[in-house]
């Protein structure tokens, strides 16, 4: 949990700093750019606050934010989404598969098969909800698919971030997002 959390803070912060140095971070001092980079990658997994305008972010940073909203918070937290431990088990399961190993081991501890099945089932339900939500928003809205993706993952993660389209959405789309928020809060 701690190792994955540190990786999910430092690696995305460096990516965000590089990708948005002259975009959403433009005009800030170097120290403020570094601080904003860390804030912008921690927030989508926990609180949903932002220091910079989401529409000004680079597409790479927006995509990374969607990924961070997908992963979400730690297991013991009240944050929702897939959770850090679930994501970690998924990653180590894939690594184990490529190594052609029979067992999934994390730091010399074997992960039980029933836990792996539960992890992948949970993530599949979560992603299925996201796909349906993205499709439905695409049916009712004349917005970019990427904006729809961002809004759906923000709703499922109960994050509260937006690319700026939420207020202009059709009432049916708002209801879809509310249902996704409820589903995200209850958990897959």
mmCIF file with all atom_site columns, C-alpha atoms in Angstrom:
data_model
loop_
_atom_site.group_PDB
_atom_site.id
_atom_site.type_symbol
_atom_site.label_atom_id
_atom_site.label_alt_id
_atom_site.label_comp_id
_atom_site.label_asym_id
_atom_site.label_entity_id
_atom_site.label_seq_id
_atom_site.pdbx_PDB_ins_code
_atom_site.Cartn_x
_atom_site.Cartn_y
_atom_site.Cartn_z
_atom_site.occupancy
_atom_site.B_iso_or_equiv
_atom_site.pdbx_formal_charge
_atom_site.auth_seq_id
_atom_site.auth_comp_id
_atom_site.auth_asym_id
_atom_site.auth_atom_id
_atom_site.pdbx_PDB_model_num
ATOM 1   C CA . UNK A 1 1   ? 0.000   0.000   0.000   1.00 0.00 ? 1   UNK A CA 1
ATOM 2   C CA . UNK A 1 2   ? 2.715   2.473   0.973   1.00 0.00 ? 2   UNK A CA 1
ATOM 3   C CA . UNK A 1 3   ? 4.953   1.638   -1.970  1.00 0.00 ? 3   UNK A CA 1
ATOM 4   C CA . UNK A 1 4   ? 2.085   1.910   -4.448  1.00 0.00 ? 4   UNK A CA 1
ATOM 5   C CA . UNK A 1 5   ? 0.901   5.176   -2.889  1.00 0.00 ? 5   UNK A CA 1
ATOM 6   C CA . UNK A 1 6   ? 4.372   6.704   -3.145  1.00 0.00 ? 6   UNK A CA 1
ATOM 7   C CA . UNK A 1 7   ? 4.635   5.559   -6.772  1.00 0.00 ? 7   UNK A CA 1
ATOM 8   C CA . UNK A 1 8   ? 1.168   7.001   -7.498  1.00 0.00 ? 8   UNK A CA 1
ATOM 9   C CA . UNK A 1 9   ? 2.290   10.349  -6.099  1.00 0.00 ? 9   UNK A CA 1
ATOM 10  C CA . UNK A 1 10  ? 5.842   10.835  -7.350  1.00 0.00 ? 10  UNK A CA 1
ATOM 11  C CA . UNK A 1 11  ? 5.659   9.375   -10.870 1.00 0.00 ? 11  UNK A CA 1
ATOM 12  C CA . UNK A 1 12  ? 2.461   11.228  -11.883 1.00 0.00 ? 12  UNK A CA 1
ATOM 13  C CA . UNK A 1 13  ? 3.736   14.444  -10.265 1.00 0.00 ? 13  UNK A CA 1
ATOM 14  C CA . UNK A 1 14  ? 6.853   14.304  -12.447 1.00 0.00 ? 14  UNK A CA 1
ATOM 15  C CA . UNK A 1 15  ? 4.746   13.546  -15.532 1.00 0.00 ? 15  UNK A CA 1
ATOM 16  C CA . UNK A 1 16  ? 2.356   16.389  -14.756 1.00 0.00 ? 16  UNK A CA 1
ATOM 17  C CA . UNK A 1 17  ? 5.237   18.815  -14.122 1.00 0.00 ? 17  UNK A CA 1
ATOM 18  C CA . UNK A 1 18  ? 6.829   17.967  -17.486 1.00 0.00 ? 18  UNK A CA 1
ATOM 19  C CA . UNK A 1 19  ? 3.599   17.893  -19.517 1.00 0.00 ? 19  UNK A CA 1
ATOM 20  C CA . UNK A 1 20  ? 2.109   21.083  -18.084 1.00 0.00 ? 20  UNK A CA 1
ATOM 21  C CA . UNK A 1 21  ? 5.196   23.156  -17.372 1.00 0.00 ? 21  UNK A CA 1
ATOM 22  C CA . UNK A 1 22  ? 4.194   25.681  -20.075 1.00 0.00 ? 22  UNK A CA 1
ATOM 23  C CA . UNK A 1 23  ? 0.442   25.006  -20.024 1.00 0.00 ? 23  UNK A CA 1
ATOM 24  C CA . UNK A 1 24  ? -1.644  24.987  -16.845 1.00 0.00 ? 24  UNK A CA 1
ATOM 25  C CA . UNK A 1 25  ? 1.406   25.701  -14.667 1.00 0.00 ? 25  UNK A CA 1
ATOM 26  C CA . UNK A 1 26  ? 2.467   28.686  -16.762 1.00 0.00 ? 26  UNK A CA 1
ATOM 27  C CA . UNK A 1 27  ? 3.047   31.838  -14.756 1.00 0.00 ? 27  UNK A CA 1
ATOM 28  C CA . UNK A 1 28  ? 3.883   30.057  -11.494 1.00 0.00 ? 28  UNK A CA 1
ATOM 29  C CA . UNK A 1 29  ? 7.279   30.102  -9.816  1.00 0.00 ? 29  UNK A CA 1
ATOM 30  C CA . UNK A 1 30  ? 9.330   26.890  -9.929  1.00 0.00 ? 30  UNK A CA 1
ATOM 31  C CA . UNK A 1 31  ? 8.452   25.984  -6.322  1.00 0.00 ? 31  UNK A CA 1
ATOM 32  C CA . UNK A 1 32  ? 4.759   26.670  -6.952  1.00 0.00 ? 32  UNK A CA 1
ATOM 33  C CA . UNK A 1 33  ? 4.892   24.517  -10.112 1.00 0.00 ? 33  UNK A CA 1
ATOM 34  C CA . UNK A 1 34  ? 6.355   21.650  -8.095  1.00 0.00 ? 34  UNK A CA 1
ATOM 35  C CA . UNK A 1 35  ? 3.786   22.100  -5.319  1.00 0.00 ? 35  UNK A CA 1
ATOM 36  C CA . UNK A 1 36  ? 0.910   22.360  -7.794  1.00 0.00 ? 36  UNK A CA 1
ATOM 37  C CA . UNK A 1 37  ? 2.134   19.222  -9.574  1.00 0.00 ? 37  UNK A CA 1
ATOM 38  C CA . UNK A 1 38  ? 1.993   17.227  -6.359  1.00 0.00 ? 38  UNK A CA 1
ATOM 39  C CA . UNK A 1 39  ? -1.369  18.711  -5.402  1.00 0.00 ? 39  UNK A CA 1
ATOM 40  C CA . UNK A 1 40  ? -2.881  18.002  -8.824  1.00 0.00 ? 40  UNK A CA 1
ATOM 41  C CA . UNK A 1 41  ? -1.950  14.301  -8.689  1.00 0.00 ? 41  UNK A CA 1
ATOM 42  C CA . UNK A 1 42  ? -2.973  13.689  -5.077  1.00 0.00 ? 42  UNK A CA 1
ATOM 43  C CA . UNK A 1 43  ? -6.317  15.446  -5.335  1.00 0.00 ? 43  UNK A CA 1
ATOM 44  C CA . UNK A 1 44  ? -7.989  13.205  -7.991  1.00 0.00 ? 44  UNK A CA 1
ATOM 45  C CA . UNK A 1 45  ? -7.440  10.206  -5.725  1.00 0.00 ? 45  UNK A CA 1
ATOM 46  C CA . UNK A 1 46  ? -8.858  11.821  -2.615  1.00 0.00 ? 46  UNK A CA 1
ATOM 47  C CA . UNK A 1 47  ? -10.606 15.178  -2.466  1.00 0.00 ? 47  UNK A CA 1
ATOM 48  C CA . UNK A 1 48  ? -11.217 16.569  -5.932  1.00 0.00 ? 48  UNK A CA 1
ATOM 49  C CA . UNK A 1 49  ? -9.823  20.039  -5.383  1.00 0.00 ? 49  UNK A CA 1
ATOM 50  C CA . UNK A 1 50  ? -7.760  21.691  -8.085  1.00 0.00 ? 50  UNK A CA 1
ATOM 51  C CA . UNK A 1 51  ? -5.251  24.533  -8.158  1.00 0.00 ? 51  UNK A CA 1
ATOM 52  C CA . UNK A 1 52  ? -5.257  24.952  -11.919 1.00 0.00 ? 52  UNK A CA 1
ATOM 53  C CA . UNK A 1 53  ? -8.137  25.007  -14.374 1.00 0.00 ? 53  UNK A CA 1
ATOM 54  C CA . UNK A 1 54  ? -8.770  21.503  -15.698 1.00 0.00 ? 54  UNK A CA 1
ATOM 55  C CA . UNK A 1 55  ? -9.577  22.755  -19.237 1.00 0.00 ? 55  UNK A CA 1
ATOM 56  C CA . UNK A 1 56  ? -6.100  24.374  -19.394 1.00 0.00 ? 56  UNK A CA 1
ATOM 57  C CA . UNK A 1 57  ? -4.346  21.103  -18.607 1.00 0.00 ? 57  UNK A CA 1
ATOM 58  C CA . UNK A 1 58  ? -2.608  19.184  -21.366 1.00 0.00 ? 58  UNK A CA 1
ATOM 59  C CA . UNK A 1 59  ? -4.424  16.144  -22.738 1.00 0.00 ? 59  UNK A CA 1
ATOM 60  C CA . UNK A 1 60  ? -1.708  13.919  -21.248 1.00 0.00 ? 60  UNK A CA 1
ATOM 61  C CA . UNK A 1 61  ? -2.312  15.390  -17.793 1.00 0.00 ? 61  UNK A CA 1
ATOM 62  C CA . UNK A 1 62  ? -6.074  15.059  -18.157 1.00 0.00 ? 62  UNK A CA 1
ATOM 63  C CA . UNK A 1 63  ? -5.633  11.426  -19.166 1.00 0.00 ? 63  UNK A CA 1
ATOM 64  C CA . UNK A 1 64  ? -3.369  10.838  -16.177 1.00 0.00 ? 64  UNK A CA 1
ATOM 65  C CA . UNK A 1 65  ? -5.998  12.476  -13.958 1.00 0.00 ? 65  UNK A CA 1
ATOM 66  C CA . UNK A 1 66  ? -8.602  10.024  -15.307 1.00 0.00 ? 66  UNK A CA 1
ATOM 67  C CA . UNK A 1 67  ? -6.224  7.170   -14.472 1.00 0.00 ? 67  UNK A CA 1
ATOM 68  C CA . UNK A 1 68  ? -5.709  8.524   -10.945 1.00 0.00 ? 68  UNK A CA 1
ATOM 69  C CA . UNK A 1 69  ? -9.480  8.862   -10.474 1.00 0.00 ? 69  UNK A CA 1
ATOM 70  C CA . UNK A 1 70  ? -9.778  5.224   -11.605 1.00 0.00 ? 70  UNK A CA 1
ATOM 71  C CA . UNK A 1 71  ? -7.208  4.011   -9.073  1.00 0.00 ? 71  UNK A CA 1
ATOM 72  C CA . UNK A 1 72  ? -8.553  6.133   -6.254  1.00 0.00 ? 72  UNK A CA 1
ATOM 73  C CA . UNK A 1 73  ? -7.593  6.147   -2.623  1.00 0.00 ? 73  UNK A CA 1
ATOM 74  C CA . UNK A 1 74  ? -6.119  3.668   -0.204  1.00 0.00 ? 74  UNK A CA 1
ATOM 75  C CA . UNK A 1 75  ? -8.031  0.716   1.171   1.00 0.00 ? 75  UNK A CA 1
ATOM 76  C CA . UNK A 1 76  ? -8.576  2.131   4.646   1.00 0.00 ? 76  UNK A CA 1
ATOM 77  C CA . UNK A 1 77  ? -9.802  5.495   3.417   1.00 0.00 ? 77  UNK A CA 1
ATOM 78  C CA . UNK A 1 78  ? -13.300 6.729   2.683   1.00 0.00 ? 78  UNK A CA 1
ATOM 79  C CA . UNK A 1 79  ? -12.263 7.484   -0.892  1.00 0.00 ? 79  UNK A CA 1
ATOM 80  C CA . UNK A 1 80  ? -13.852 5.394   -3.590  1.00 0.00 ? 80  UNK A CA 1
ATOM 81  C CA . UNK A 1 81  ? -12.798 3.928   -6.968  1.00 0.00 ? 81  UNK A CA 1
ATOM 82  C CA . UNK A 1 82  ? -10.878 0.749   -7.531  1.00 0.00 ? 82  UNK A CA 1
ATOM 83  C CA . UNK A 1 83  ? -8.493  1.396   -4.592  1.00 0.00 ? 83  UNK A CA 1
ATOM 84  C CA . UNK A 1 84  ? -4.705  1.278   -4.504  1.00 0.00 ? 84  UNK A CA 1
ATOM 85  C CA . UNK A 1 85  ? -4.432  -2.295  -3.218  1.00 0.00 ? 85  UNK A CA 1
ATOM 86  C CA . UNK A 1 86  ? -6.802  -3.624  -5.882  1.00 0.00 ? 86  UNK A CA 1
ATOM 87  C CA . UNK A 1 87  ? -4.825  -1.843  -8.593  1.00 0.00 ? 87  UNK A CA 1
ATOM 88  C CA . UNK A 1 88  ? -1.552  -3.154  -7.134  1.00 0.00 ? 88  UNK A CA 1
ATOM 89  C CA . UNK A 1 89  ? -2.824  -6.728  -7.135  1.00 0.00 ? 89  UNK A CA 1
ATOM 90  C CA . UNK A 1 90  ? -3.946  -6.287  -10.742 1.00 0.00 ? 90  UNK A CA 1
ATOM 91  C CA . UNK A 1 91  ? -0.494  -5.030  -11.758 1.00 0.00 ? 91  UNK A CA 1
ATOM 92  C CA . UNK A 1 92  ? 1.320   -7.835  -9.957  1.00 0.00 ? 92  UNK A CA 1
ATOM 93  C CA . UNK A 1 93  ? -1.098  -10.389 -11.450 1.00 0.00 ? 93  UNK A CA 1
ATOM 94  C CA . UNK A 1 94  ? -0.233  -9.187  -14.937 1.00 0.00 ? 94  UNK A CA 1
ATOM 95  C CA . UNK A 1 95  ? 3.493   -9.266  -14.126 1.00 0.00 ? 95  UNK A CA 1
ATOM 96  C CA . UNK A 1 96  ? 3.081   -12.792 -12.776 1.00 0.00 ? 96  UNK A CA 1
ATOM 97  C CA . UNK A 1 97  ? 1.254   -13.806 -15.959 1.00 0.00 ? 97  UNK A CA 1
ATOM 98  C CA . UNK A 1 98  ? 4.076   -12.501 -18.163 1.00 0.00 ? 98  UNK A CA 1
ATOM 99  C CA . UNK A 1 99  ? 6.624   -14.304 -16.004 1.00 0.00 ? 99  UNK A CA 1
ATOM 100 C CA . UNK A 1 100 ? 4.524   -17.468 -16.443 1.00 0.00 ? 100 UNK A CA 1
ATOM 101 C CA . UNK A 1 101 ? 4.430   -17.841 -12.681 1.00 0.00 ? 101 UNK A CA 1
ATOM 102 C CA . UNK A 1 102 ? 1.712   -19.945 -11.035 1.00 0.00 ? 102 UNK A CA 1
ATOM 103 C CA . UNK A 1 103 ? 1.407   -17.626 -8.038  1.00 0.00 ? 103 UNK A CA 1
ATOM 104 C CA . UNK A 1 104 ? 1.049   -13.903 -7.552  1.00 0.00 ? 104 UNK A CA 1
ATOM 105 C CA . UNK A 1 105 ? 3.532   -12.703 -4.965  1.00 0.00 ? 105 UNK A CA 1
ATOM 106 C CA . UNK A 1 106 ? 3.879   -9.198  -3.581  1.00 0.00 ? 106 UNK A CA 1
ATOM 107 C CA . UNK A 1 107 ? 6.888   -8.619  -1.321  1.00 0.00 ? 107 UNK A CA 1
ATOM 108 C CA . UNK A 1 108 ? 7.262   -12.392 -0.784  1.00 0.00 ? 108 UNK A CA 1
ATOM 109 C CA . UNK A 1 109 ? 3.604   -12.827 0.164   1.00 0.00 ? 109 UNK A CA 1
ATOM 110 C CA . UNK A 1 110 ? 1.348   -15.025 -1.935  1.00 0.00 ? 110 UNK A CA 1
ATOM 111 C CA . UNK A 1 111 ? -1.974  -13.524 -2.968  1.00 0.00 ? 111 UNK A CA 1
ATOM 112 C CA . UNK A 1 112 ? -4.778  -16.099 -2.852  1.00 0.00 ? 112 UNK A CA 1
ATOM 113 C CA . UNK A 1 113 ? -6.628  -16.954 -6.050  1.00 0.00 ? 113 UNK A CA 1
ATOM 114 C CA . UNK A 1 114 ? -9.989  -15.963 -4.552  1.00 0.00 ? 114 UNK A CA 1
ATOM 115 C CA . UNK A 1 115 ? -8.577  -12.497 -3.804  1.00 0.00 ? 115 UNK A CA 1
ATOM 116 C CA . UNK A 1 116 ? -7.349  -12.154 -7.382  1.00 0.00 ? 116 UNK A CA 1
ATOM 117 C CA . UNK A 1 117 ? -10.783 -13.164 -8.720  1.00 0.00 ? 117 UNK A CA 1
ATOM 118 C CA . UNK A 1 118 ? -12.457 -10.645 -6.413  1.00 0.00 ? 118 UNK A CA 1
ATOM 119 C CA . UNK A 1 119 ? -10.048 -7.898  -7.526  1.00 0.00 ? 119 UNK A CA 1
ATOM 120 C CA . UNK A 1 120 ? -10.595 -8.475  -11.234 1.00 0.00 ? 120 UNK A CA 1
ATOM 121 C CA . UNK A 1 121 ? -14.355 -8.845  -10.778 1.00 0.00 ? 121 UNK A CA 1
ATOM 122 C CA . UNK A 1 122 ? -14.531 -5.561  -8.907  1.00 0.00 ? 122 UNK A CA 1
ATOM 123 C CA . UNK A 1 123 ? -12.441 -3.747  -11.520 1.00 0.00 ? 123 UNK A CA 1
ATOM 124 C CA . UNK A 1 124 ? -14.516 -5.258  -14.342 1.00 0.00 ? 124 UNK A CA 1
ATOM 125 C CA . UNK A 1 125 ? -17.762 -4.051  -12.775 1.00 0.00 ? 125 UNK A CA 1
ATOM 126 C CA . UNK A 1 126 ? -16.254 -0.599  -12.267 1.00 0.00 ? 126 UNK A CA 1
ATOM 127 C CA . UNK A 1 127 ? -15.003 -0.382  -15.849 1.00 0.00 ? 127 UNK A CA 1
ATOM 128 C CA . UNK A 1 128 ? -18.310 -1.721  -17.193 1.00 0.00 ? 128 UNK A CA 1
ATOM 129 C CA . UNK A 1 129 ? -20.164 1.061   -15.371 1.00 0.00 ? 129 UNK A CA 1
ATOM 130 C CA . UNK A 1 130 ? -17.698 3.549   -16.851 1.00 0.00 ? 130 UNK A CA 1
ATOM 131 C CA . UNK A 1 131 ? -18.155 2.242   -20.405 1.00 0.00 ? 131 UNK A CA 1
ATOM 132 C CA . UNK A 1 132 ? -21.951 2.371   -20.119 1.00 0.00 ? 132 UNK A CA 1
ATOM 133 C CA . UNK A 1 133 ? -21.774 5.870   -18.633 1.00 0.00 ? 133 UNK A CA 1
ATOM 134 C CA . UNK A 1 134 ? -19.445 7.130   -21.361 1.00 0.00 ? 134 UNK A CA 1
ATOM 135 C CA . UNK A 1 135 ? -21.697 5.636   -24.027 1.00 0.00 ? 135 UNK A CA 1
ATOM 136 C CA . UNK A 1 136 ? -24.839 7.184   -22.557 1.00 0.00 ? 136 UNK A CA 1
ATOM 137 C CA . UNK A 1 137 ? -23.228 10.606  -22.206 1.00 0.00 ? 137 UNK A CA 1
ATOM 138 C CA . UNK A 1 138 ? -22.078 10.326  -25.822 1.00 0.00 ? 138 UNK A CA 1
ATOM 139 C CA . UNK A 1 139 ? -25.669 9.611   -26.864 1.00 0.00 ? 139 UNK A CA 1
ATOM 140 C CA . UNK A 1 140 ? -27.147 12.627  -25.071 1.00 0.00 ? 140 UNK A CA 1
ATOM 141 C CA . UNK A 1 141 ? -24.307 15.144  -25.393 1.00 0.00 ? 141 UNK A CA 1
ATOM 142 C CA . UNK A 1 142 ? -22.521 16.867  -28.238 1.00 0.00 ? 142 UNK A CA 1
ATOM 143 C CA . UNK A 1 143 ? -19.268 17.050  -26.298 1.00 0.00 ? 143 UNK A CA 1
ATOM 144 C CA . UNK A 1 144 ? -15.951 15.375  -26.955 1.00 0.00 ? 144 UNK A CA 1
ATOM 145 C CA . UNK A 1 145 ? -15.667 11.752  -25.937 1.00 0.00 ? 145 UNK A CA 1
ATOM 146 C CA . UNK A 1 146 ? -12.666 12.660  -23.798 1.00 0.00 ? 146 UNK A CA 1
ATOM 147 C CA . UNK A 1 147 ? -14.745 15.184  -21.818 1.00 0.00 ? 147 UNK A CA 1
ATOM 148 C CA . UNK A 1 148 ? -17.353 12.462  -21.321 1.00 0.00 ? 148 UNK A CA 1
ATOM 149 C CA . UNK A 1 149 ? -14.677 10.034  -20.125 1.00 0.00 ? 149 UNK A CA 1
ATOM 150 C CA . UNK A 1 150 ? -13.362 12.625  -17.676 1.00 0.00 ? 150 UNK A CA 1
ATOM 151 C CA . UNK A 1 151 ? -16.845 13.382  -16.313 1.00 0.00 ? 151 UNK A CA 1
ATOM 152 C CA . UNK A 1 152 ? -17.768 9.703   -15.929 1.00 0.00 ? 152 UNK A CA 1
ATOM 153 C CA . UNK A 1 153 ? -14.607 8.764   -14.044 1.00 0.00 ? 153 UNK A CA 1
ATOM 154 C CA . UNK A 1 154 ? -14.967 11.857  -11.884 1.00 0.00 ? 154 UNK A CA 1
ATOM 155 C CA . UNK A 1 155 ? -18.538 10.818  -11.060 1.00 0.00 ? 155 UNK A CA 1
ATOM 156 C CA . UNK A 1 156 ? -17.640 7.167   -10.356 1.00 0.00 ? 156 UNK A CA 1
ATOM 157 C CA . UNK A 1 157 ? -14.785 8.296   -8.150  1.00 0.00 ? 157 UNK A CA 1
ATOM 158 C CA . UNK A 1 158 ? -17.011 10.920  -6.491  1.00 0.00 ? 158 UNK A CA 1
ATOM 159 C CA . UNK A 1 159 ? -14.111 13.280  -7.104  1.00 0.00 ? 159 UNK A CA 1
ATOM 160 C CA . UNK A 1 160 ? -15.923 16.421  -8.213  1.00 0.00 ? 160 UNK A CA 1
ATOM 161 C CA . UNK A 1 161 ? -13.472 17.502  -10.908 1.00 0.00 ? 161 UNK A CA 1
ATOM 162 C CA . UNK A 1 162 ? -14.834 18.637  -14.254 1.00 0.00 ? 162 UNK A CA 1
ATOM 163 C CA . UNK A 1 163 ? -13.593 19.805  -17.614 1.00 0.00 ? 163 UNK A CA 1
ATOM 164 C CA . UNK A 1 164 ? -16.217 22.537  -17.416 1.00 0.00 ? 164 UNK A CA 1
ATOM 165 C CA . UNK A 1 165 ? -19.103 20.835  -19.193 1.00 0.00 ? 165 UNK A CA 1
ATOM 166 C CA . UNK A 1 166 ? -21.123 19.679  -16.183 1.00 0.00 ? 166 UNK A CA 1
ATOM 167 C CA . UNK A 1 167 ? -23.336 22.757  -15.937 1.00 0.00 ? 167 UNK A CA 1
ATOM 168 C CA . UNK A 1 168 ? -24.237 22.575  -19.630 1.00 0.00 ? 168 UNK A CA 1
ATOM 169 C CA . UNK A 1 169 ? -25.211 18.900  -19.649 1.00 0.00 ? 169 UNK A CA 1
ATOM 170 C CA . UNK A 1 170 ? -28.714 17.712  -20.529 1.00 0.00 ? 170 UNK A CA 1
ATOM 171 C CA . UNK A 1 171 ? -30.768 16.774  -17.425 1.00 0.00 ? 171 UNK A CA 1
ATOM 172 C CA . UNK A 1 172 ? -30.675 13.102  -18.457 1.00 0.00 ? 172 UNK A CA 1
ATOM 173 C CA . UNK A 1 173 ? -26.875 13.233  -18.535 1.00 0.00 ? 173 UNK A CA 1
ATOM 174 C CA . UNK A 1 174 ? -26.850 14.816  -15.080 1.00 0.00 ? 174 UNK A CA 1
ATOM 175 C CA . UNK A 1 175 ? -29.051 11.989  -13.804 1.00 0.00 ? 175 UNK A CA 1
ATOM 176 C CA . UNK A 1 176 ? -26.658 9.458   -15.364 1.00 0.00 ? 176 UNK A CA 1
ATOM 177 C CA . UNK A 1 177 ? -23.753 11.119  -13.552 1.00 0.00 ? 177 UNK A CA 1
ATOM 178 C CA . UNK A 1 178 ? -25.725 11.091  -10.277 1.00 0.00 ? 178 UNK A CA 1
ATOM 179 C CA . UNK A 1 179 ? -26.395 7.367   -10.653 1.00 0.00 ? 179 UNK A CA 1
ATOM 180 C CA . UNK A 1 180 ? -22.699 6.805   -11.349 1.00 0.00 ? 180 UNK A CA 1
ATOM 181 C CA . UNK A 1 181 ? -21.794 8.833   -8.242  1.00 0.00 ? 181 UNK A CA 1
ATOM 182 C CA . UNK A 1 182 ? -24.103 6.641   -6.189  1.00 0.00 ? 182 UNK A CA 1
ATOM 183 C CA . UNK A 1 183 ? -22.648 3.466   -7.718  1.00 0.00 ? 183 UNK A CA 1
ATOM 184 C CA . UNK A 1 184 ? -19.128 4.738   -7.104  1.00 0.00 ? 184 UNK A CA 1
ATOM 185 C CA . UNK A 1 185 ? -19.899 5.557   -3.486  1.00 0.00 ? 185 UNK A CA 1
ATOM 186 C CA . UNK A 1 186 ? -21.541 2.179   -2.812  1.00 0.00 ? 186 UNK A CA 1
ATOM 187 C CA . UNK A 1 187 ? -18.655 0.425   -4.588  1.00 0.00 ? 187 UNK A CA 1
ATOM 188 C CA . UNK A 1 188 ? -18.514 -2.211  -7.268  1.00 0.00 ? 188 UNK A CA 1
#
